[in-house]
Coordinates of N, CA and C in Angstrom, one line a residue:
X1 N 70.3 -13.7 -15.0 CA 69.9 -12.3 -14.7 C 68.5 -12.3 -14.3
X2 N 68.1 -11.7 -13.2 CA 66.7 -11.7 -12.7 C 65.8 -11.2 -13.8
X3 N 64.6 -11.8 -14.0 CA 63.6 -11.4 -14.9 C 63.8 -12.0 -16.3
X4 N 65.0 -12.6 -16.6 CA 65.1 -13.3 -17.9 C 64.5 -14.7 -17.8
X5 N 64.0 -15.2 -18.9 CA 63.4 -16.5 -19.0 C 64.3 -17.4 -19.7
X6 N 64.3 -18.7 -19.3 CA 65.0 -19.7 -20.0 C 64.1 -20.1 -21.2
X7 N 64.6 -20.4 -22.4 CA 63.8 -20.8 -23.5 C 62.8 -21.9 -23.2
X8 N 61.6 -21.7 -23.5 CA 60.6 -22.7 -23.3 C 59.9 -22.6 -21.9
X9 N 60.5 -21.8 -21.0 CA 59.9 -21.6 -19.7 C 58.6 -20.8 -19.8
X10 N 57.6 -21.3 -19.1 CA 56.3 -20.6 -19.1 C 56.0 -20.1 -17.7
X11 N 55.4 -18.9 -17.6 CA 55.0 -18.4 -16.3 C 53.5 -18.3 -16.3
X12 N 52.9 -18.2 -15.2 CA 51.5 -18.2 -15.1 C 50.8 -17.1 -15.9
X13 N 51.4 -16.0 -16.0 CA 50.8 -14.9 -16.8 C 50.7 -15.2 -18.3
X14 N 51.7 -16.0 -18.8 CA 51.7 -16.4 -20.2 C 50.5 -17.3 -20.5
X15 N 50.2 -18.2 -19.6 CA 49.0 -19.1 -19.8 C 47.7 -18.3 -19.8
X16 N 47.7 -17.3 -18.9 CA 46.5 -16.4 -18.8 C 46.3 -15.6 -20.1
X17 N 47.4 -15.1 -20.6 CA 47.3 -14.3 -21.8 C 47.0 -15.0 -23.1
X18 N 47.1 -16.4 -23.1 CA 46.8 -17.2 -24.2 C 45.3 -17.1 -24.6
X19 N 44.4 -16.9 -23.7 CA 43.0 -16.9 -24.0 C 42.4 -18.3 -24.0
X20 N 41.1 -18.2 -23.9 CA 40.3 -19.4 -23.8 C 39.1 -19.3 -24.7
X21 N 38.7 -20.3 -25.4 CA 37.6 -20.3 -26.2 C 36.3 -20.7 -25.4
X22 N 35.3 -19.8 -25.5 CA 34.1 -20.0 -24.7 C 32.9 -19.9 -25.7
X23 N 32.0 -20.8 -25.5 CA 30.7 -20.7 -26.3 C 29.6 -20.3 -25.3
X24 N 28.9 -19.2 -25.7 CA 27.8 -18.8 -24.8 C 26.5 -18.5 -25.7
X25 N 25.4 -18.7 -25.1 CA 24.2 -18.2 -25.8 C 23.8 -16.9 -25.0
X26 N 23.8 -15.8 -25.6 CA 23.5 -14.5 -24.9 C 22.3 -13.9 -25.6
X27 N 21.2 -13.8 -24.8 CA 19.9 -13.3 -25.3 C 19.4 -14.0 -26.5
X28 N 19.6 -15.3 -26.6 CA 19.2 -16.2 -27.7 C 20.1 -16.2 -28.9
X29 N 21.2 -15.6 -28.8 CA 22.2 -15.6 -29.9 C 23.5 -16.3 -29.5
X30 N 24.0 -17.2 -30.3 CA 25.2 -17.9 -29.9 C 26.4 -17.1 -30.3
X31 N 27.4 -17.2 -29.4 CA 28.7 -16.6 -29.6 C 29.8 -17.6 -29.3
X32 N 30.9 -17.5 -30.0 CA 32.1 -18.3 -29.7 C 33.2 -17.2 -29.6
X33 N 33.8 -17.1 -28.5 CA 34.8 -16.0 -28.3 C 36.0 -16.5 -27.6
X34 N 37.2 -15.9 -28.0 CA 38.4 -16.2 -27.3 C 38.6 -15.1 -26.3
X35 N 38.7 -15.5 -25.0 CA 38.8 -14.4 -24.0 C 39.9 -14.7 -23.0
X36 N 40.3 -13.7 -22.3 CA 41.2 -13.8 -21.2 C 40.4 -14.6 -20.1
X37 N 41.0 -15.6 -19.5 CA 40.3 -16.4 -18.5 C 39.9 -15.6 -17.3
X38 N 40.5 -14.4 -17.1 CA 40.2 -13.5 -16.0 C 39.1 -12.6 -16.2
X39 N 38.5 -12.6 -17.4 CA 37.5 -11.6 -17.8 C 36.1 -12.0 -17.1
X40 N 35.5 -10.9 -16.5 CA 34.2 -11.1 -15.9 C 33.1 -11.2 -16.9
X41 N 32.0 -11.8 -16.6 CA 30.9 -11.9 -17.5 C 30.4 -10.4 -17.8
X42 N 30.4 -9.6 -16.8 CA 29.9 -8.2 -17.0 C 30.8 -7.5 -18.0
X43 N 32.1 -7.6 -17.9 CA 33.0 -7.0 -18.9 C 32.9 -7.6 -20.2
X44 N 32.7 -8.9 -20.3 CA 32.5 -9.5 -21.6 C 31.2 -8.9 -22.3
X45 N 30.1 -8.8 -21.6 CA 28.9 -8.3 -22.2 C 29.1 -6.9 -22.6
X46 N 29.6 -6.1 -21.7 CA 29.7 -4.6 -21.9 C 30.8 -4.3 -23.0
X47 N 32.0 -4.9 -22.8 CA 33.1 -4.5 -23.7 C 33.2 -5.3 -25.0
X48 N 32.9 -6.5 -24.9 CA 33.0 -7.3 -26.2 C 31.8 -7.4 -27.0
X49 N 30.6 -7.5 -26.3 CA 29.4 -7.7 -27.0 C 28.5 -6.4 -27.1
X50 N 28.9 -5.3 -26.5 CA 28.2 -4.1 -26.6 C 26.9 -4.0 -25.9
X51 N 26.7 -4.9 -24.9 CA 25.4 -4.9 -24.2 C 25.7 -4.2 -22.9
X52 N 25.3 -2.9 -22.8 CA 25.6 -2.1 -21.7 C 24.5 -1.9 -20.7
X53 N 23.4 -2.7 -20.8 CA 22.3 -2.6 -19.9 C 22.7 -2.9 -18.5
X54 N 23.5 -4.0 -18.3 CA 24.0 -4.3 -16.9 C 25.0 -3.3 -16.5
X55 N 24.8 -2.7 -15.3 CA 25.7 -1.6 -14.9 C 26.8 -2.1 -14.0
X56 N 27.9 -1.4 -14.1 CA 29.1 -1.7 -13.2 C 28.9 -0.7 -12.1
X57 N 28.6 -1.2 -10.9 CA 28.4 -0.4 -9.7 C 29.6 -0.4 -8.9
X58 N 29.6 -1.3 -7.9 CA 30.7 -1.4 -6.9 C 31.9 -2.2 -7.5
X59 N 31.6 -3.1 -8.4 CA 32.6 -4.0 -9.0 C 33.2 -4.9 -7.9
X60 N 32.4 -5.1 -6.8 CA 32.9 -6.0 -5.7 C 31.7 -7.0 -5.3
X61 N 30.7 -7.0 -6.0 CA 29.6 -7.9 -5.7 C 28.7 -7.5 -4.5
X62 N 28.7 -6.2 -4.2 CA 28.0 -5.7 -3.1 C 26.7 -5.0 -3.4
X63 N 26.6 -4.5 -4.6 CA 25.4 -3.6 -4.9 C 24.4 -4.3 -5.8
X64 N 24.7 -5.3 -6.6 CA 23.8 -6.0 -7.4 C 23.4 -5.3 -8.7
X65 N 24.0 -4.1 -9.0 CA 23.7 -3.4 -10.3 C 24.1 -4.2 -11.5
X66 N 25.0 -5.2 -11.4 CA 25.4 -6.0 -12.5 C 24.7 -7.3 -12.6
X67 N 23.6 -7.5 -11.9 CA 22.9 -8.8 -11.9 C 22.5 -9.2 -13.3
X68 N 22.8 -10.5 -13.6 CA 22.4 -11.1 -14.9 C 21.8 -12.4 -14.6
X69 N 21.2 -13.0 -15.6 CA 20.7 -14.4 -15.4 C 21.6 -15.4 -16.2
X70 N 22.0 -16.4 -15.6 CA 22.7 -17.5 -16.2 C 21.9 -18.8 -16.0
X71 N 21.4 -19.3 -17.1 CA 20.5 -20.5 -17.0 C 19.4 -20.3 -16.0
X72 N 18.7 -19.1 -16.1 CA 17.6 -18.7 -15.2 C 17.9 -18.5 -13.8
X73 N 19.2 -18.4 -13.4 CA 19.5 -18.1 -12.0 C 20.3 -16.7 -12.0
X74 N 20.0 -15.9 -11.0 CA 20.6 -14.6 -10.9 C 22.1 -14.8 -10.5
X75 N 23.0 -14.1 -11.2 CA 24.4 -14.1 -10.8 C 24.9 -12.6 -10.8
X76 N 25.9 -12.4 -10.1 CA 26.6 -11.1 -10.1 C 27.6 -11.1 -11.3
X77 N 27.4 -10.3 -12.3 CA 28.2 -10.3 -13.5 C 29.7 -9.9 -13.2
X78 N 29.9 -9.1 -12.2 CA 31.2 -8.6 -11.9 C 32.1 -9.7 -11.2
X79 N 31.4 -10.7 -10.6 CA 32.1 -11.7 -9.9 C 32.1 -13.1 -10.6
X80 N 31.5 -13.1 -11.7 CA 31.4 -14.3 -12.5 C 32.4 -14.4 -13.6
X81 N 33.2 -15.4 -13.6 CA 34.2 -15.5 -14.7 C 33.6 -16.1 -15.9
X82 N 33.7 -15.3 -17.0 CA 33.0 -15.7 -18.3 C 33.6 -17.1 -18.7
X83 N 34.9 -17.3 -18.5 CA 35.5 -18.6 -19.0 C 34.9 -19.8 -18.3
X84 N 34.2 -19.7 -17.2 CA 33.6 -20.8 -16.6 C 32.2 -21.1 -17.1
X85 N 31.7 -20.3 -18.0 CA 30.3 -20.4 -18.5 C 30.1 -21.1 -19.8
X86 N 31.1 -21.9 -20.3 CA 31.0 -22.5 -21.6 C 29.7 -23.3 -21.7
X87 N 29.0 -23.0 -22.7 CA 27.7 -23.7 -22.9 C 26.5 -23.1 -22.2
X88 N 26.7 -22.0 -21.4 CA 25.6 -21.5 -20.6 C 24.7 -20.5 -21.4
X89 N 23.5 -20.3 -20.9 CA 22.6 -19.4 -21.5 C 22.5 -18.2 -20.6
X90 N 22.9 -17.0 -21.2 CA 23.0 -15.8 -20.4 C 21.8 -14.9 -20.9
X91 N 21.2 -14.2 -19.9 CA 20.1 -13.2 -20.2 C 20.5 -11.9 -19.6
X92 N 20.6 -10.9 -20.4 CA 20.8 -9.5 -19.9 C 19.5 -8.8 -20.0
X93 N 19.5 -7.6 -19.5 CA 18.2 -6.8 -19.6 C 17.8 -6.6 -21.0
X94 N 18.7 -6.6 -21.9 CA 18.4 -6.4 -23.4 C 17.7 -7.6 -23.9
X95 N 17.8 -8.8 -23.3 CA 17.2 -10.0 -23.8 C 15.9 -10.4 -23.1
X96 N 15.6 -9.6 -22.1 CA 14.4 -10.0 -21.3 C 13.1 -9.8 -22.2
X97 N 13.0 -8.7 -22.9 CA 11.9 -8.5 -23.9 C 12.6 -8.0 -25.2
X98 N 13.1 -8.9 -26.0 CA 13.9 -8.5 -27.1 C 13.2 -7.6 -28.1
X99 N 11.9 -7.7 -28.2 CA 11.2 -6.9 -29.2 C 10.8 -5.5 -28.7
X100 N 11.0 -5.2 -27.4 CA 10.7 -4.0 -26.8 C 11.4 -2.8 -27.5
X101 N 12.7 -3.0 -27.9 CA 13.4 -1.9 -28.6 C 12.8 -1.5 -29.9
X102 N 12.1 -2.5 -30.5 CA 11.4 -2.2 -31.8 C 9.9 -1.9 -31.6
X103 N 9.5 -1.4 -30.4 CA 8.1 -1.1 -30.2 C 7.3 -2.2 -29.7
X104 N 7.8 -3.4 -29.4 CA 7.1 -4.5 -28.9 C 6.8 -4.3 -27.4
X105 N 6.1 -5.2 -26.9 CA 5.7 -5.2 -25.4 C 6.9 -5.3 -24.5
X106 N 6.9 -4.6 -23.4 CA 7.9 -4.8 -22.4 C 7.6 -6.1 -21.6
X107 N 8.6 -6.6 -21.0 CA 8.4 -7.8 -20.1 C 7.5 -7.3 -18.9
X108 N 6.6 -8.2 -18.4 CA 5.8 -7.7 -17.3 C 6.5 -7.1 -16.1
X109 N 7.7 -7.5 -15.8 CA 8.5 -6.8 -14.8 C 8.9 -5.4 -15.2
X110 N 9.3 -5.2 -16.4 CA 9.6 -3.9 -16.8 C 8.4 -3.0 -16.8
X111 N 7.3 -3.5 -17.2 CA 6.0 -2.7 -17.2 C 5.6 -2.4 -15.7
X112 N 5.8 -3.4 -14.9 CA 5.4 -3.2 -13.5 C 6.3 -2.2 -12.8
X113 N 7.6 -2.2 -13.1 CA 8.5 -1.1 -12.5 C 8.1 0.3 -12.9
X114 N 7.6 0.4 -14.2 CA 7.1 1.7 -14.6 C 5.8 2.0 -13.9
X115 N 4.9 1.1 -13.9 CA 3.6 1.3 -13.3 C 3.6 1.7 -11.8
X116 N 4.6 1.1 -11.1 CA 4.7 1.3 -9.7 C 5.8 2.2 -9.3
X117 N 6.3 3.0 -10.2 CA 7.3 4.0 -9.9 C 8.5 3.3 -9.1
X118 N 8.9 2.2 -9.6 CA 9.9 1.4 -8.8 C 11.3 1.7 -9.1
X119 N 11.5 2.9 -9.8 CA 12.9 3.3 -10.0 C 12.8 4.9 -10.1
X120 N 14.0 5.4 -9.7 CA 14.1 6.9 -9.8 C 15.2 7.2 -10.7
X121 N 16.4 7.0 -10.3 CA 17.5 7.3 -11.2 C 17.7 6.2 -12.3
X122 N 17.3 5.0 -11.9 CA 17.3 3.9 -12.9 C 18.6 3.1 -13.0
X123 N 19.6 3.6 -12.3 CA 20.9 2.9 -12.4 C 20.8 1.4 -12.0
X124 N 20.1 1.1 -10.9 CA 20.1 -0.2 -10.4 C 19.0 -1.1 -11.1
X125 N 18.1 -0.4 -11.8 CA 16.9 -1.1 -12.3 C 17.2 -2.3 -13.2
X126 N 18.1 -2.4 -14.1 CA 18.3 -3.6 -14.8 C 18.7 -4.8 -13.9
X127 N 19.5 -4.6 -12.9 CA 19.9 -5.6 -12.0 C 18.7 -6.0 -11.1
X128 N 17.9 -5.0 -10.7 CA 16.7 -5.3 -9.9 C 15.7 -6.2 -10.7
X129 N 15.5 -5.8 -11.9 CA 14.5 -6.6 -12.7 C 15.0 -8.0 -13.0
X130 N 16.3 -8.2 -13.3 CA 16.8 -9.5 -13.5 C 16.8 -10.4 -12.2
X131 N 17.1 -9.8 -11.1 CA 16.9 -10.5 -9.8 C 15.5 -10.9 -9.6
X132 N 14.6 -10.0 -9.9 CA 13.1 -10.4 -9.8 C 12.7 -11.4 -10.8
X133 N 13.2 -11.4 -12.0 CA 12.9 -12.4 -13.0 C 13.4 -13.8 -12.5
X134 N 14.6 -13.8 -11.9 CA 15.1 -15.1 -11.4 C 14.2 -15.6 -10.3
X135 N 13.8 -14.7 -9.4 CA 12.9 -15.1 -8.3 C 11.6 -15.7 -8.9
X136 N 11.0 -15.0 -9.8 CA 9.7 -15.4 -10.3 C 9.8 -16.7 -11.1
X137 N 11.0 -17.0 -11.7 CA 11.2 -18.2 -12.4 C 11.3 -19.4 -11.4
X138 N 11.9 -19.1 -10.2 CA 12.0 -20.2 -9.2 C 10.7 -20.3 -8.3
X139 N 10.1 -19.1 -8.1 CA 9.0 -19.1 -7.2 C 7.9 -18.1 -7.7
X140 N 7.0 -18.6 -8.5 CA 6.0 -17.7 -9.2 C 5.0 -17.0 -8.2
X141 N 5.0 -17.4 -7.0 CA 4.0 -16.8 -6.1 C 4.8 -16.4 -4.8
X142 N 5.7 -15.6 -4.8 CA 6.4 -15.2 -3.6 C 5.6 -14.2 -2.8
X143 N 5.7 -14.3 -1.5 CA 5.1 -13.3 -0.6 C 6.0 -12.1 -0.4
X144 N 5.6 -11.1 0.2 CA 6.4 -9.9 0.3 C 7.7 -10.1 1.0
X145 N 7.7 -11.0 2.1 CA 8.9 -11.3 2.8 C 9.9 -12.0 1.9
X146 N 9.4 -12.9 1.1 CA 10.3 -13.6 0.1 C 10.9 -12.7 -0.9
X147 N 10.0 -11.8 -1.4 CA 10.5 -10.8 -2.4 C 11.6 -9.9 -1.8
X148 N 11.4 -9.4 -0.5 CA 12.4 -8.6 0.1 C 13.7 -9.3 0.4
X149 N 13.6 -10.6 0.8 CA 14.8 -11.4 1.0 C 15.5 -11.6 -0.3
X150 N 14.8 -12.0 -1.3 CA 15.5 -12.2 -2.6 C 16.1 -11.0 -3.2
X151 N 15.5 -9.9 -3.0 CA 16.0 -8.6 -3.6 C 17.0 -7.9 -2.7
X152 N 17.3 -8.5 -1.5 CA 18.2 -7.8 -0.6 C 19.6 -7.6 -1.1
X153 N 20.0 -8.3 -2.1 CA 21.4 -8.1 -2.7 C 21.4 -7.0 -3.7
X154 N 20.3 -6.4 -4.0 CA 20.3 -5.3 -4.9 C 20.0 -4.0 -4.2
X155 N 21.0 -3.2 -4.2 CA 20.9 -1.9 -3.5 C 20.3 -0.8 -4.5
X156 N 19.4 0.0 -3.9 CA 18.8 1.1 -4.6 C 19.2 2.4 -3.9
X157 N 20.1 3.2 -4.4 CA 20.5 4.4 -3.7 C 19.4 5.5 -3.7
X158 N 18.3 5.3 -4.4 CA 17.1 6.2 -4.4 C 16.1 5.7 -3.3
X159 N 16.3 4.5 -2.8 CA 15.4 3.9 -1.8 C 14.0 3.7 -2.3
X160 N 13.9 3.1 -3.4 CA 12.5 2.8 -4.0 C 12.1 1.5 -3.6
X161 N 12.6 1.0 -2.5 CA 12.3 -0.4 -2.1 C 10.8 -0.8 -1.9
X162 N 10.0 0.0 -1.3 CA 8.5 -0.4 -1.2 C 7.9 -0.5 -2.6
X163 N 8.3 0.4 -3.5 CA 7.8 0.3 -4.9 C 8.3 -0.9 -5.6
X164 N 9.5 -1.3 -5.4 CA 10.1 -2.4 -6.0 C 9.3 -3.7 -5.6
X165 N 9.0 -3.8 -4.3 CA 8.3 -5.0 -3.8 C 6.9 -5.0 -4.5
X166 N 6.3 -3.8 -4.6 CA 4.9 -3.8 -5.2 C 5.0 -4.1 -6.7
X167 N 6.1 -3.7 -7.3 CA 6.2 -4.0 -8.8 C 6.4 -5.5 -9.0
X168 N 7.2 -6.1 -8.2 CA 7.5 -7.6 -8.3 C 6.2 -8.3 -8.0
X169 N 5.5 -7.9 -7.0 CA 4.2 -8.6 -6.7 C 3.2 -8.5 -7.9
X170 N 3.1 -7.3 -8.4 CA 2.2 -7.0 -9.6 C 2.6 -7.8 -10.8
X171 N 3.9 -7.9 -11.1 CA 4.4 -8.7 -12.2 C 4.1 -10.2 -12.0
X172 N 4.3 -10.6 -10.8 CA 4.0 -12.0 -10.5 C 2.5 -12.3 -10.9
X173 N 1.6 -11.4 -10.5 CA 0.2 -11.5 -10.8 C 0.0 -11.5 -12.4
X174 N 0.7 -10.7 -13.1 CA 0.5 -10.6 -14.5 C 1.1 -11.8 -15.2
X175 N 2.1 -12.4 -14.6 CA 2.7 -13.6 -15.2 C 2.1 -14.9 -14.8
X176 N 0.9 -14.8 -14.1 CA 0.2 -16.0 -13.7 C 0.4 -16.5 -12.3
X177 N 1.3 -15.8 -11.6 CA 1.6 -16.2 -10.2 C 0.6 -15.9 -9.2
X178 N 0.6 -14.7 -8.7 CA -0.3 -14.2 -7.6 C -1.7 -13.9 -8.1

C-alpha cells in the first residue's frame, strides 16, 4: 500500500528528525545541543538559546539583519546551518560587550553608532555592528570605500548609511585603527 514502510526501512526525513549533537561556544559560553540538522544558526540562537539580538529580516540572506560572527567572520545567520558549526566560536550582539547589560562599557562600535546617530529604527543595527566588527577584525584601518563595500550586504530601511560609515570610521579610530 502506498505510504506504508517495510520494517527497518528508513527515509530521508527519519534521518533528519534524529538530530545531531553540536558543540558551540556562544558569546564565551560552551553549549552542547542536539539539533535538527536543518536548523539555522539564527533560529538556534533565538529559539533555543534565547538570544534575540540578531533579527530575522528577509530570512533569505538579502538584508543582513541576522548577521553574526563565527570565528571572527561575518555570516548570515539565516543561511548558516548550525549543524555545520561544531566547535565554532559564535558571537552575537549580546556577546560583543557582555558587561554592557550590567552597566559596563559598550563596545566602541556600539558607542560610535550612538554618537553618530547611525541608527533610526534600530532593527538592522545588531547586524550592521557585527558586520563592522568583522571588518575591523580583518582590516583595522579601512577607508570609506572599503567600509561601504563591506557593509553593502546590510540593508538599512531608514537609510542611515552615511552615519553608519562615519560610525565605523570613528570606532576604528577608537579601537586603534585610524
